[in-house]
Amino acid sequence: MSATAVHSLWTMGAAGPIGKIPTPHIEYAQLSPVLIILGAAMLGVLVEAFVPRRGRYYTQVFLAVVAIVSSFATVVALAAGGYGSTKAHIAAMGAVAVDGPALFLQGTILLASLVAIFTFAERRLDPEVHGNRTDSFAAQAAAVPGSEGEQEAVKAGFTTTEVFPLALFAIGGMLVFPAANDLLTLFVALEVFSLPLYLLCAVARRKRLMSQEAAVKYFLLGAFSSAFLLFGIALLYGYAGSVSYARIADVVDGTVQNVDPALADTMGNDALLLIGGAMILLGLLFKVGAVPFHMWTPDVYQGAPTPVTGFMAAATKVAAFGALLRLLYVVLPGLRWDWRPVMWAVAIITMLGGAIVAITQTDIKRMLAYSSIAHAGFILAGVIATTPEGISSVLFYLVTYSFVTIGAFAVVTLVRDAGGEATHLSKWAGLGRRSPLVAAVFAVFLLAFAGIPLTSGFSGKFAVFKAAADGGAGGLVVVGVISSAIAAFFYIRVIVLMFFSEPKADGPTVAVPSPLTMTTIAVGVAVTLVLGLAPQYFLDLAGQAGSFAR
């Protein structure tokens, strides 16, 4: 085509009146929980650049705690203002939902993150090195393990305080993930919380090579899952001509009007819908650690610094299940007959696979990793119920699970030998005689994981299984009860090991933590017992928060 022709086309295109581009309408007050966290994360980056090294640790801890508390206060204010019920709507030009499930899950993520940040800040468990207190993170993350640079950093008393802004960025992404109301926002939120987690997994002070290996595995498999998710988004966009949840749901139901002629040919193509939906589901099931997308979980949980493992195990599950619920209940309810059989199969192999493989584990962190896979299966039973009770039971279970998990990993950080944390199960023999209080607290968390009555784990499992049975998934409940019985074996085995075995002469010691870790463990025990003995108020709260804005 000649230059004059191109020029004439351009002038013709420009000759018509260009309408004003509308300014985006953003409800900043309703997005404030996310904005506070991301703003604090950016401030944290500036702290790393401008605050002298001596003052960074205290500045970062203070900034992180204030940001999380402020963000939680705005979530409570929004819920009190009716945004969880009567005023629930879609904000930010259709990108983010402000409704009951979103606010409930954001509150859960923030509370879990707050107690997890206390374990990040713990500096009394390891002995002092060259007169400097140390935490769970490498002295200088960029130094090669075992190199002169690392030894000099340790001698100088450096600490990796960047973990606090990284954690805040991850929390910010997690807050958006369950509230995302279009597929692109979902993908951006996924990357915003995944990338900091890949880094956090790699910065353990002890066993650094293992930690870096865990991070590389997590990164590579996470990139796979992100690619599947993105491919699914592309196919669903091709099917519906939009990335908005409501629009896709309308096209699936056949209630959409005014079809764009360019999209009319692909809109009826169910292959795009089924394959696209399956790929997005695969990306989310990877994040919740469901079988067969669980391969990363045991290695990453074992290799990552234990405070990061606790944070990741709790908060990521809450965010991912929130996104999964919104996808299945808001976008694909018209495909229920297609996705329910698949989710049945995934839930069954996840419950049984997690429980059976956990029996063979000899490392406490790997055992808790497989336990978390089994719990993902139990939560999926509630997701499959496809009733309002299903939503509220999943919300309640996520609260109970997250605090027990963070508490359990906080206890794991206390049991130490010369090489750092003593995670091999044989080292825990006789712990109940050496340190009865720590063993008793860990026993409470294990009983909650097993779903023994009078703990939060029992209330959560009962709610989820009841919802599944009422939703016509009785067979799933039977498998769930069998899996719980199998899982109870390895939880009780650890309790027997701690209280009824002779302690070894060269056994590990129990470090005395600072008030930070004590608070984390105390909150975990309190939530476990309160939600076990008097769960009704919280069940009602989850019930009120159980309706999605469409």
Short mmCIF file of C-alpha atoms in Angstrom, two decimals, residues 84-438:
data_model
loop_
_atom_site.label_atom_id
_atom_site.label_comp_id
_atom_site.label_asym_id
_atom_site.label_seq_id
_atom_site.Cartn_x
_atom_site.Cartn_y
_atom_site.Cartn_z
CA GLY A 84 -21.15 -7.35 52.80
CA SER A 85 -24.92 -7.57 52.38
CA THR A 86 -27.30 -4.83 51.24
CA LYS A 87 -24.71 -2.57 49.54
CA ALA A 88 -22.70 -5.43 47.97
CA HIS A 89 -21.73 -4.42 44.43
CA ILE A 90 -19.04 -4.53 41.76
CA ALA A 91 -16.46 -1.74 42.14
CA ALA A 92 -13.54 -0.36 40.12
CA MET A 93 -15.22 -0.43 36.69
CA GLY A 94 -16.29 -4.05 37.11
CA ALA A 95 -12.86 -5.34 38.17
CA VAL A 96 -13.39 -6.05 41.88
CA ALA A 97 -16.39 -7.31 43.86
CA VAL A 98 -17.14 -5.77 47.25
CA ASP A 99 -19.46 -8.35 48.83
CA GLY A 100 -19.80 -10.70 51.79
CA PRO A 101 -17.42 -13.48 50.71
CA ALA A 102 -14.76 -10.96 49.58
CA LEU A 103 -14.81 -9.02 52.87
CA PHE A 104 -14.94 -12.19 54.99
CA LEU A 105 -11.97 -13.74 53.17
CA GLN A 106 -10.01 -10.47 53.23
CA GLY A 107 -10.53 -10.23 56.99
CA THR A 108 -9.37 -13.84 57.41
CA ILE A 109 -6.26 -13.27 55.25
CA LEU A 110 -5.35 -10.12 57.21
CA LEU A 111 -5.74 -11.72 60.65
CA ALA A 112 -3.77 -14.80 59.58
CA SER A 113 -1.08 -12.55 58.04
CA LEU A 114 -0.81 -10.49 61.23
CA VAL A 115 0.04 -13.50 63.41
CA ALA A 116 2.31 -14.86 60.64
CA ILE A 117 4.25 -11.55 60.53
CA PHE A 118 5.01 -11.99 64.25
CA THR A 119 6.81 -15.25 63.42
CA PHE A 120 8.74 -13.44 60.63
CA ALA A 121 9.93 -10.92 63.23
CA GLU A 122 11.08 -13.54 65.80
CA ARG A 123 14.78 -13.07 66.68
CA ARG A 124 15.35 -15.03 69.88
CA LEU A 125 15.25 -18.66 68.75
CA ASP A 126 18.75 -18.98 67.29
CA PRO A 127 21.78 -18.22 69.47
CA GLU A 128 23.36 -14.81 68.87
CA VAL A 129 26.07 -14.74 66.19
CA HIS A 130 28.99 -12.33 66.79
CA GLY A 131 26.80 -10.52 69.33
CA ASN A 132 23.92 -10.00 66.87
CA ARG A 133 20.44 -11.47 67.10
CA THR A 134 19.35 -13.56 64.13
CA ASP A 135 16.02 -14.50 62.58
CA SER A 136 14.92 -17.29 60.21
CA PHE A 137 16.15 -15.48 57.09
CA ALA A 138 19.53 -15.39 55.36
CA ALA A 139 21.95 -12.64 56.39
CA GLN A 140 22.30 -11.57 52.77
CA ALA A 141 20.01 -13.30 50.32
CA ALA A 142 22.14 -12.39 47.29
CA ALA A 143 25.29 -14.05 48.70
CA VAL A 144 26.14 -17.56 47.45
CA PRO A 145 25.53 -20.15 50.23
CA GLY A 146 28.76 -20.87 52.09
CA SER A 147 30.72 -18.13 50.29
CA GLU A 148 32.99 -15.52 51.87
CA GLY A 149 30.34 -12.89 51.16
CA GLU A 150 27.81 -14.79 53.24
CA GLN A 151 30.26 -15.26 56.12
CA GLU A 152 31.08 -11.55 56.12
CA ALA A 153 27.37 -10.67 56.09
CA VAL A 154 26.78 -12.97 59.10
CA LYS A 155 29.79 -11.49 60.92
CA ALA A 156 28.53 -7.96 60.26
CA GLY A 157 25.11 -8.90 61.67
CA PHE A 158 23.12 -8.20 58.49
CA THR A 159 19.50 -9.34 58.29
CA THR A 160 17.17 -9.66 55.30
CA THR A 161 14.51 -7.12 56.31
CA GLU A 162 13.14 -7.11 52.73
CA VAL A 163 10.95 -10.04 53.77
CA PHE A 164 8.44 -7.60 55.30
CA PRO A 165 7.64 -5.56 52.15
CA LEU A 166 7.67 -8.83 50.15
CA ALA A 167 5.10 -10.28 52.57
CA LEU A 168 2.98 -7.12 52.25
CA PHE A 169 3.01 -7.33 48.44
CA ALA A 170 1.93 -10.99 48.72
CA ILE A 171 -0.89 -10.02 51.13
CA GLY A 172 -2.01 -7.26 48.73
CA GLY A 173 -2.30 -9.76 45.88
CA MET A 174 -4.14 -12.22 48.13
CA LEU A 175 -6.71 -9.57 49.09
CA VAL A 176 -7.55 -8.93 45.42
CA PHE A 177 -7.54 -12.61 44.36
CA PRO A 178 -10.85 -13.75 45.97
CA ALA A 179 -12.50 -10.41 45.13
CA ALA A 180 -11.47 -10.27 41.44
CA ASN A 181 -14.50 -9.93 39.20
CA ASP A 182 -12.83 -10.28 35.83
CA LEU A 183 -10.29 -12.77 34.57
CA LEU A 184 -7.48 -10.26 33.97
CA THR A 185 -7.72 -8.90 37.51
CA LEU A 186 -7.63 -12.52 38.71
CA PHE A 187 -4.42 -13.16 36.76
CA VAL A 188 -2.70 -9.94 37.87
CA ALA A 189 -3.58 -10.68 41.53
CA LEU A 190 -2.22 -14.23 41.14
CA GLU A 191 1.14 -12.92 39.92
CA VAL A 192 1.27 -10.15 42.54
CA PHE A 193 1.06 -12.66 45.39
CA SER A 194 2.98 -15.53 43.75
CA LEU A 195 6.19 -13.70 42.82
CA PRO A 196 6.96 -12.46 46.37
CA LEU A 197 6.26 -15.98 47.70
CA TYR A 198 8.80 -17.49 45.27
CA LEU A 199 11.40 -15.11 46.71
CA LEU A 200 10.40 -15.65 50.35
CA CYS A 201 10.81 -19.42 49.93
CA ALA A 202 14.46 -18.96 48.92
CA VAL A 203 15.83 -16.96 51.86
CA ALA A 204 16.15 -19.46 54.73
CA ARG A 205 19.15 -18.84 57.02
CA ARG A 206 19.87 -22.56 57.58
CA LYS A 207 19.79 -25.21 54.83
CA ARG A 208 20.01 -22.50 52.20
CA LEU A 209 20.51 -24.82 49.22
CA MET A 210 17.38 -26.76 50.16
CA SER A 211 15.51 -23.48 50.48
CA GLN A 212 16.67 -22.29 47.06
CA GLU A 213 15.77 -25.64 45.50
CA ALA A 214 12.27 -25.33 46.98
CA ALA A 215 11.92 -21.83 45.53
CA VAL A 216 13.02 -22.95 42.05
CA LYS A 217 10.55 -25.88 42.10
CA TYR A 218 7.77 -23.58 43.26
CA PHE A 219 8.63 -21.00 40.61
CA LEU A 220 8.77 -23.47 37.71
CA LEU A 221 5.57 -25.30 38.64
CA GLY A 222 3.89 -21.98 39.48
CA ALA A 223 4.82 -20.67 36.03
CA PHE A 224 3.18 -23.77 34.52
CA SER A 225 -0.02 -23.16 36.45
CA SER A 226 -0.02 -19.45 35.51
CA ALA A 227 0.37 -20.42 31.86
CA PHE A 228 -2.61 -22.79 32.07
CA LEU A 229 -4.66 -20.07 33.75
CA LEU A 230 -3.72 -17.52 31.08
CA PHE A 231 -4.50 -19.94 28.25
CA GLY A 232 -7.88 -20.64 29.88
CA ILE A 233 -8.57 -16.90 30.12
CA ALA A 234 -7.80 -16.51 26.39
CA LEU A 235 -10.19 -19.34 25.47
CA LEU A 236 -12.99 -18.02 27.68
CA TYR A 237 -12.51 -14.56 26.18
CA GLY A 238 -12.80 -16.13 22.75
CA TYR A 239 -16.00 -17.85 23.86
CA ALA A 240 -17.74 -14.91 25.56
CA GLY A 241 -16.09 -11.86 24.01
CA SER A 242 -15.41 -10.51 27.50
CA VAL A 243 -13.29 -11.19 30.54
CA SER A 244 -16.01 -9.97 32.94
CA TYR A 245 -17.47 -12.68 35.17
CA ALA A 246 -21.07 -11.49 34.76
CA ARG A 247 -20.83 -11.30 30.96
CA ILE A 248 -19.30 -14.81 30.72
CA ALA A 249 -22.04 -16.18 33.01
CA ASP A 250 -24.69 -14.59 30.77
CA VAL A 251 -23.18 -16.13 27.63
CA VAL A 252 -23.00 -19.54 29.34
CA ASP A 253 -26.68 -19.25 30.37
CA GLY A 254 -27.69 -18.06 26.89
CA THR A 255 -29.25 -14.86 28.28
CA VAL A 256 -26.85 -12.44 26.56
CA GLN A 257 -28.24 -9.79 24.23
CA ASN A 258 -26.61 -7.61 21.49
CA VAL A 259 -23.89 -9.99 20.31
CA ASP A 260 -20.92 -8.46 18.49
CA PRO A 261 -21.04 -9.85 14.91
CA ALA A 262 -17.29 -10.54 15.01
CA LEU A 263 -17.81 -12.84 18.00
CA ALA A 264 -21.05 -14.50 16.90
CA ASP A 265 -19.20 -17.45 15.32
CA THR A 266 -17.16 -18.41 18.40
CA MET A 267 -19.84 -17.77 21.02
CA GLY A 268 -21.64 -21.01 20.39
CA ASN A 269 -18.43 -23.02 20.51
CA ASP A 270 -18.70 -25.12 23.67
CA ALA A 271 -15.20 -26.57 23.19
CA LEU A 272 -13.74 -23.11 23.97
CA LEU A 273 -15.90 -22.89 27.09
CA LEU A 274 -15.14 -26.37 28.42
CA ILE A 275 -11.39 -26.33 27.73
CA GLY A 276 -11.01 -22.71 28.91
CA GLY A 277 -12.98 -23.35 32.10
CA ALA A 278 -10.97 -26.52 32.79
CA MET A 279 -7.64 -24.68 32.37
CA ILE A 280 -8.60 -21.86 34.74
CA LEU A 281 -9.80 -24.47 37.24
CA LEU A 282 -6.46 -26.27 36.90
CA GLY A 283 -4.56 -23.05 37.69
CA LEU A 284 -6.63 -22.51 40.85
CA LEU A 285 -6.43 -26.16 41.98
CA PHE A 286 -2.63 -25.86 41.74
CA LYS A 287 -2.74 -22.96 44.20
CA VAL A 288 -4.93 -24.85 46.71
CA GLY A 289 -2.62 -27.89 46.43
CA ALA A 290 -5.23 -30.40 45.24
CA VAL A 291 -4.11 -33.78 43.85
CA PRO A 292 -2.83 -34.22 41.10
CA PHE A 293 -1.56 -30.60 41.13
CA HIS A 294 0.09 -30.95 44.55
CA MET A 295 3.63 -31.97 43.54
CA TRP A 296 5.17 -28.69 44.72
CA THR A 297 3.59 -28.68 48.19
CA PRO A 298 5.77 -31.08 50.28
CA ASP A 299 9.10 -29.88 48.83
CA VAL A 300 8.24 -26.20 49.18
CA TYR A 301 6.80 -26.56 52.70
CA GLN A 302 9.93 -28.45 53.79
CA GLY A 303 12.50 -26.16 52.13
CA ALA A 304 11.01 -22.71 52.79
CA PRO A 305 11.78 -20.88 56.07
CA THR A 306 9.18 -22.17 58.55
CA PRO A 307 7.53 -18.75 59.21
CA VAL A 308 7.03 -18.43 55.42
CA THR A 309 5.62 -21.99 55.24
CA GLY A 310 3.02 -21.14 57.90
CA PHE A 311 2.07 -17.88 56.18
CA MET A 312 1.86 -19.52 52.77
CA ALA A 313 -0.03 -22.59 53.97
CA ALA A 314 -2.74 -20.47 55.59
CA ALA A 315 -3.15 -17.29 53.56
CA THR A 316 -2.64 -18.74 50.06
CA LYS A 317 -5.29 -21.42 50.68
CA VAL A 318 -7.81 -18.81 51.84
CA ALA A 319 -7.21 -16.61 48.79
CA ALA A 320 -7.22 -19.49 46.29
CA PHE A 321 -10.40 -21.10 47.64
CA GLY A 322 -12.09 -17.68 47.57
CA ALA A 323 -11.23 -17.31 43.89
CA LEU A 324 -12.33 -20.90 43.18
CA LEU A 325 -15.71 -20.32 44.86
CA ARG A 326 -16.31 -17.13 42.87
CA LEU A 327 -15.36 -18.81 39.58
CA LEU A 328 -17.68 -21.81 40.12
CA TYR A 329 -20.61 -19.96 41.73
CA VAL A 330 -20.57 -16.70 39.71
CA VAL A 331 -19.03 -17.54 36.30
CA LEU A 332 -19.82 -21.21 35.72
CA PRO A 333 -23.03 -22.07 37.62
CA GLY A 334 -24.57 -22.88 34.21
CA LEU A 335 -21.91 -25.58 33.76
CA ARG A 336 -22.61 -27.28 37.10
CA TRP A 337 -23.33 -30.66 35.51
CA ASP A 338 -19.98 -30.51 33.73
CA TRP A 339 -17.69 -29.45 36.56
CA ARG A 340 -19.25 -31.30 39.50
CA PRO A 341 -18.19 -34.84 38.42
CA VAL A 342 -14.63 -33.61 37.78
CA MET A 343 -14.50 -31.85 41.18
CA TRP A 344 -15.90 -35.00 42.84
CA ALA A 345 -12.96 -36.99 41.45
CA VAL A 346 -10.42 -34.31 42.45
CA ALA A 347 -11.85 -34.06 45.98
CA ILE A 348 -11.80 -37.84 46.51
CA ILE A 349 -8.20 -38.38 45.34
CA THR A 350 -7.09 -35.27 47.24
CA MET A 351 -8.61 -36.43 50.56
CA LEU A 352 -7.34 -40.00 50.24
CA GLY A 353 -3.99 -39.13 48.63
CA GLY A 354 -3.07 -36.51 51.25
CA ALA A 355 -4.07 -38.74 54.18
CA ILE A 356 -2.44 -41.96 52.95
CA VAL A 357 0.91 -40.44 51.86
CA ALA A 358 1.17 -38.43 55.11
CA ILE A 359 1.44 -41.73 57.05
CA THR A 360 4.80 -42.50 55.37
CA GLN A 361 6.43 -39.13 56.18
CA THR A 362 9.30 -38.86 58.64
CA ASP A 363 9.68 -35.06 58.51
CA ILE A 364 7.21 -32.97 60.51
CA LYS A 365 6.99 -30.22 57.84
CA ARG A 366 6.37 -32.73 55.04
CA MET A 367 3.74 -34.44 57.19
CA LEU A 368 1.96 -31.09 57.69
CA ALA A 369 2.25 -30.48 53.93
CA TYR A 370 0.41 -33.71 53.09
CA SER A 371 -2.03 -32.93 55.87
CA SER A 372 -2.75 -29.59 54.13
CA ILE A 373 -3.41 -31.48 50.88
CA ALA A 374 -5.97 -33.68 52.67
CA HIS A 375 -7.60 -30.54 54.12
CA ALA A 376 -7.85 -29.07 50.61
CA GLY A 377 -9.92 -32.17 49.75
CA PHE A 378 -12.21 -31.62 52.76
CA ILE A 379 -12.78 -27.98 51.75
CA LEU A 380 -13.52 -29.06 48.15
CA ALA A 381 -16.39 -31.15 49.54
CA GLY A 382 -18.00 -27.89 50.69
CA VAL A 383 -17.29 -26.22 47.34
CA ILE A 384 -19.06 -29.09 45.52
CA ALA A 385 -22.24 -28.64 47.62
CA THR A 386 -23.35 -25.78 45.28
CA THR A 387 -25.64 -24.35 47.98
CA PRO A 388 -25.45 -21.18 50.15
CA GLU A 389 -24.53 -23.49 53.08
CA GLY A 390 -21.65 -24.79 50.95
CA ILE A 391 -20.22 -21.27 50.62
CA SER A 392 -20.59 -20.41 54.31
CA SER A 393 -19.15 -23.76 55.46
CA VAL A 394 -16.07 -23.25 53.26
CA LEU A 395 -15.60 -19.71 54.64
CA PHE A 396 -15.81 -21.04 58.21
CA TYR A 397 -13.42 -23.94 57.52
CA LEU A 398 -10.85 -21.55 56.04
CA VAL A 399 -10.86 -19.48 59.26
CA THR A 400 -10.41 -22.54 61.47
CA TYR A 401 -7.72 -24.06 59.25
CA SER A 402 -5.59 -20.93 58.84
CA PHE A 403 -5.05 -20.27 62.56
CA VAL A 404 -4.35 -23.92 63.43
CA THR A 405 -1.80 -24.07 60.60
CA ILE A 406 0.10 -20.92 61.53
CA GLY A 407 0.10 -22.00 65.20
CA ALA A 408 1.42 -25.46 64.33
CA PHE A 409 4.28 -24.12 62.18
CA ALA A 410 5.11 -21.57 64.92
CA VAL A 411 5.56 -24.49 67.35
CA VAL A 412 7.81 -26.26 64.80
CA THR A 413 10.18 -23.24 64.88
CA LEU A 414 10.75 -23.75 68.64
CA VAL A 415 12.10 -27.33 68.61
CA ARG A 416 15.81 -27.01 67.79
CA ASP A 417 19.10 -28.85 67.70
CA ALA A 418 22.60 -27.82 66.60
CA GLY A 419 21.54 -27.67 62.93
CA GLY A 420 18.56 -25.39 63.51
CA GLU A 421 14.99 -26.67 63.54
CA ALA A 422 14.70 -30.36 64.43
CA THR A 423 12.05 -31.41 61.92
CA HIS A 424 12.74 -35.16 61.80
CA LEU A 425 9.98 -36.97 63.69
CA SER A 426 12.43 -39.11 65.68
CA LYS A 427 13.76 -35.93 67.29
CA TRP A 428 10.31 -35.18 68.77
CA ALA A 429 10.34 -38.38 70.88
CA GLY A 430 9.82 -37.60 74.57
CA LEU A 431 9.20 -33.90 73.95
CA GLY A 432 6.23 -34.04 76.36
CA ARG A 433 8.61 -34.86 79.23
CA ARG A 434 11.20 -32.25 78.31
CA SER A 435 8.77 -29.42 77.59
CA PRO A 436 5.21 -30.40 78.55
CA LEU A 437 3.67 -27.02 77.62
CA VAL A 438 5.02 -26.92 74.05
#
